[in-house]
Coordinates of C-alpha atoms in Angstrom, one line a residue:
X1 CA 0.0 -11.0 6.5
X2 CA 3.9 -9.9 5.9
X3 CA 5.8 -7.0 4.6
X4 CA 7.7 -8.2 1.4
X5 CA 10.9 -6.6 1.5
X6 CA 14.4 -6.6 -0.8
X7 CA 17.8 -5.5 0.3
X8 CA 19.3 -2.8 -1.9
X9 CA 22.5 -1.4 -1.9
X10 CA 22.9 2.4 -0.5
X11 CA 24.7 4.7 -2.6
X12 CA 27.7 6.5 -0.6
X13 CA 30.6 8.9 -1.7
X14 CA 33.3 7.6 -3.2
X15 CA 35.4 8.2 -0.3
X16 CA 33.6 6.6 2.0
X17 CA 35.1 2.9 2.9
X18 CA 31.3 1.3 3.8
X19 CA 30.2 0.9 0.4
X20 CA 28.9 -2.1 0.8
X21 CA 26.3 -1.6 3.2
X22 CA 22.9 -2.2 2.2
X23 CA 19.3 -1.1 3.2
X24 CA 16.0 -2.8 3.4
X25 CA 13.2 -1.7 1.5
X26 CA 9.9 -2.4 1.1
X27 CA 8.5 -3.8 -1.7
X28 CA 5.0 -2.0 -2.6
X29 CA 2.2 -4.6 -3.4
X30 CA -0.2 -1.9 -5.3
X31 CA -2.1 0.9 -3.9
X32 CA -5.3 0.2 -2.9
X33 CA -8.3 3.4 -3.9
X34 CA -11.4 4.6 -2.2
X35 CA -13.5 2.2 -3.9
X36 CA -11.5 -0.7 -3.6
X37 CA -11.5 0.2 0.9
X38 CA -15.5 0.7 0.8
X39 CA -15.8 -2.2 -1.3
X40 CA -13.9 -4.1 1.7
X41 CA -15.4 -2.5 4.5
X42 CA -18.7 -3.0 3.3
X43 CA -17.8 -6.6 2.9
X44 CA -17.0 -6.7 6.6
X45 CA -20.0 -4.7 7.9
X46 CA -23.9 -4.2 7.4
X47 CA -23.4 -1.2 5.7
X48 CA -23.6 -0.5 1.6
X49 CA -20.6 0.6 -0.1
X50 CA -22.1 3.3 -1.5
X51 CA -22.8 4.5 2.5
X52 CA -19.0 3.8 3.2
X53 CA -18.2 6.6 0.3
X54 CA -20.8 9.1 1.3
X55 CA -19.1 8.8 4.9
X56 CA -15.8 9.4 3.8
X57 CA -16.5 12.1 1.9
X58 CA -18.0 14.0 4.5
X59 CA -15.5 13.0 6.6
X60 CA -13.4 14.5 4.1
X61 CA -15.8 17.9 3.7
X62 CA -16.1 18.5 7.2
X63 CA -12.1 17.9 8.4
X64 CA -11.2 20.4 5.5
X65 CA -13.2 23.0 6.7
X66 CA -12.5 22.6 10.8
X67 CA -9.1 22.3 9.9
X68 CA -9.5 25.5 7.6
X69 CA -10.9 27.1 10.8
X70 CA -7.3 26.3 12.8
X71 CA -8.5 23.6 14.8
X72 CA -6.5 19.7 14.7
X73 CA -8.4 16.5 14.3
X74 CA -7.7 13.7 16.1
X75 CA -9.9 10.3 14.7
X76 CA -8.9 7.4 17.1
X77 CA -6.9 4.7 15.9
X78 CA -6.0 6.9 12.4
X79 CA -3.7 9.8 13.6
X80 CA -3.6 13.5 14.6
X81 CA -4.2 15.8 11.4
X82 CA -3.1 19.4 12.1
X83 CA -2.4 22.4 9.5
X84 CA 0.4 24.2 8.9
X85 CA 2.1 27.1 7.5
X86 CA 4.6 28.2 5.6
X87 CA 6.8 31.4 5.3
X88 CA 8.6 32.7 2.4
X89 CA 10.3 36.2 1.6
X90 CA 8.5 39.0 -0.9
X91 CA 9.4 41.9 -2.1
X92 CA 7.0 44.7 -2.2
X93 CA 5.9 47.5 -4.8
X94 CA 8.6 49.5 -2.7
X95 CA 11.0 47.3 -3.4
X96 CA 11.2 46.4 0.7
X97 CA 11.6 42.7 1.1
X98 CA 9.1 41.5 3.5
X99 CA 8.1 38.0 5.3
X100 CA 4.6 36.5 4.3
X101 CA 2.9 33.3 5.8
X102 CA 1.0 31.6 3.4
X103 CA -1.7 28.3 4.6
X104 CA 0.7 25.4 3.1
X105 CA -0.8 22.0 4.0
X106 CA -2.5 19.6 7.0
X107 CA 0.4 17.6 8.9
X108 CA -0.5 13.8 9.9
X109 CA 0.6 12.0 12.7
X110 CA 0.0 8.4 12.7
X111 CA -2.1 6.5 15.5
X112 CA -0.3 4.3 18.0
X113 CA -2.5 1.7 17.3
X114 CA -2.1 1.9 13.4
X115 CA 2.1 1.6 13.6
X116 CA 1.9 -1.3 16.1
X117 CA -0.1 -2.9 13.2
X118 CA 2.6 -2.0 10.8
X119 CA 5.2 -3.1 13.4
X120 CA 3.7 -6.5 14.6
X121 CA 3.3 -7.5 10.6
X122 CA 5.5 -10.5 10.0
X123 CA 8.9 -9.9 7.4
X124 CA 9.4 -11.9 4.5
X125 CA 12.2 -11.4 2.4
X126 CA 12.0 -11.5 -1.3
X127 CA 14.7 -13.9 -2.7
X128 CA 16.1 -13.3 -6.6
X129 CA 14.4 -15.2 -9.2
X130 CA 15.4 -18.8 -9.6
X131 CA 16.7 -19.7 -12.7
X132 CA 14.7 -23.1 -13.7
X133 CA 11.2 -22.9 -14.9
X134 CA 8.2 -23.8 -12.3
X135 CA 5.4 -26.5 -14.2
X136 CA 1.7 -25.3 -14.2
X137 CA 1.1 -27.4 -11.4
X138 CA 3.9 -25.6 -9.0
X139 CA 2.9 -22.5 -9.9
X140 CA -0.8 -22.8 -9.1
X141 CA 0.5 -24.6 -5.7
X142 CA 2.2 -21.2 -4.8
X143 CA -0.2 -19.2 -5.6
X144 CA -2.8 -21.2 -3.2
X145 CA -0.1 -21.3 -0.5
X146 CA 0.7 -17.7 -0.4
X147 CA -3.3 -17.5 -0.5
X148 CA -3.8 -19.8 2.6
X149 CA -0.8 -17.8 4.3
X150 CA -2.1 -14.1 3.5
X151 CA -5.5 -14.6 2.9
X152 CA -4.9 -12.8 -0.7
X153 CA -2.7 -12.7 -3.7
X154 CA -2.6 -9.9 -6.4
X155 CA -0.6 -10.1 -10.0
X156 CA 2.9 -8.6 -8.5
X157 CA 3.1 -11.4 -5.8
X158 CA 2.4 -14.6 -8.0
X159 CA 5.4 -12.9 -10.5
X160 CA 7.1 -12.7 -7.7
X161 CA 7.0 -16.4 -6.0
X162 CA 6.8 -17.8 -9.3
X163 CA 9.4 -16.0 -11.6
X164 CA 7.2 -15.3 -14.5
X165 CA 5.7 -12.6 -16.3
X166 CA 2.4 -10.9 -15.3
X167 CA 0.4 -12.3 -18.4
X168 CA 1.2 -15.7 -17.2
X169 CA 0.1 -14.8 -13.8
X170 CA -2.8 -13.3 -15.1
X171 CA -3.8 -17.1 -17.2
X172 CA -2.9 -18.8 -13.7
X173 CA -5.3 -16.7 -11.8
X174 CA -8.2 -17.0 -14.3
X175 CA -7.5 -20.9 -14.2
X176 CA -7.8 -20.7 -10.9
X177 CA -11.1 -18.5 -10.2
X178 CA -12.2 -21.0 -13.0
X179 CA -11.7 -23.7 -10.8
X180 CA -14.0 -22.0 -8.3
X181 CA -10.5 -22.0 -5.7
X182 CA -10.3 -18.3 -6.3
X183 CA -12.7 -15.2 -6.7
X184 CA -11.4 -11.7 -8.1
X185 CA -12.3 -8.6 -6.3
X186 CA -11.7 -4.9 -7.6
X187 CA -10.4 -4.1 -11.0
X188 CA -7.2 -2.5 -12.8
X189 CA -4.5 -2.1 -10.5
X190 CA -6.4 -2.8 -7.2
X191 CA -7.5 -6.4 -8.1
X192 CA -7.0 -8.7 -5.4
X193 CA -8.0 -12.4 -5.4
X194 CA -9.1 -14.7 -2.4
X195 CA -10.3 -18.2 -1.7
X196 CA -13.9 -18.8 -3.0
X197 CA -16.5 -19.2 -0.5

């Protein structure tokens, strides 16, 4: 697995001489739902998918109303969720202006073990599209090595590492899950493929 990343050029004031100086950033490959990270999880354990979502939502009942209650929740290899508060200036039926706090939102510090994860993730830089046109056969060669490399491929990475628009990725995936080299998982936006089994 990599981080996909561009280089970009940062905007600076006109008076500043280092204008030039650009900034990496990284380039999103979808975001990935509830359903989509039960689906996977059940895939990699004995337990249902359906079980997966009724877990995280109580997970998700049961943090809201401890942390409603003041306390922080620390889950181990996730992060350190804590609420917070926020201040802001009134002004009364008198006309005084007063300070109020008001509950504003839950604060999340990331696990040590989850940013090493981030960190130890290989880089690979996303190069401009070539020019010439890839044949069938390249294209579907790509696709498989970025497969064999990753271990998945979704729509936005085969356009790309093969310069191309999404409905023509979308014809070179079904060719290959037609092949039986590739099997679809998810829908919409969160559709991954894989190597068949």
């Amino acid at each position: 697995m990599s981080l996909k990343f561009g280089w970009y050029k940062t905007p600076v004031p006109g008076d500043r001489e280092d204008k030039k100086i650009p900034h990496a950033r990284i380039i999103s490959q979808g975001t990935l739902d509830t359903k989509y990270m039960c689906k996977m999880i059940s895939m990699s354990s004995t337990i249902s998918s359906a079980d997966v979502k009724g877990v995280l939502e109580a997970l998700n009942f049961w943090m809201g109303f401890h942390l409603a209650e003041g306390n922080s929740i620390e889950l181990d290899g996730l992060g350190y969720f804590t609420p917070t508060l926020k201040s802001r200036t009134v002004t009364d039926e008198n006309g005084k202006a007063k300070v109020i706090a008001e509950a504003d939102t839950v604060s999340f510090r990331c696990a040590t073990s989850l940013k090493e994860q981030v960190r130890e993730a290989g880089l690979e830089q996303v190069k401009k599209a070539k020019t010439e046109k890839l044949t069938q056969e390249q294209r579907l060669e790509n696709i498989m090595k970025e497969v064999n490399k990753n271990r998945c491929i979704n729509t936005g990475t085969c356009v790309q590492i093969n310069h191309y628009s999404r409905f023509m990725a979308l014809n070179d995936l079904k060719l290959l899950i037609d092949s039986n080299k590739l099997v679809q998982i998810g829908r919409g936006k969160q559709t991954m493929y894989i190597r068949s089994f």
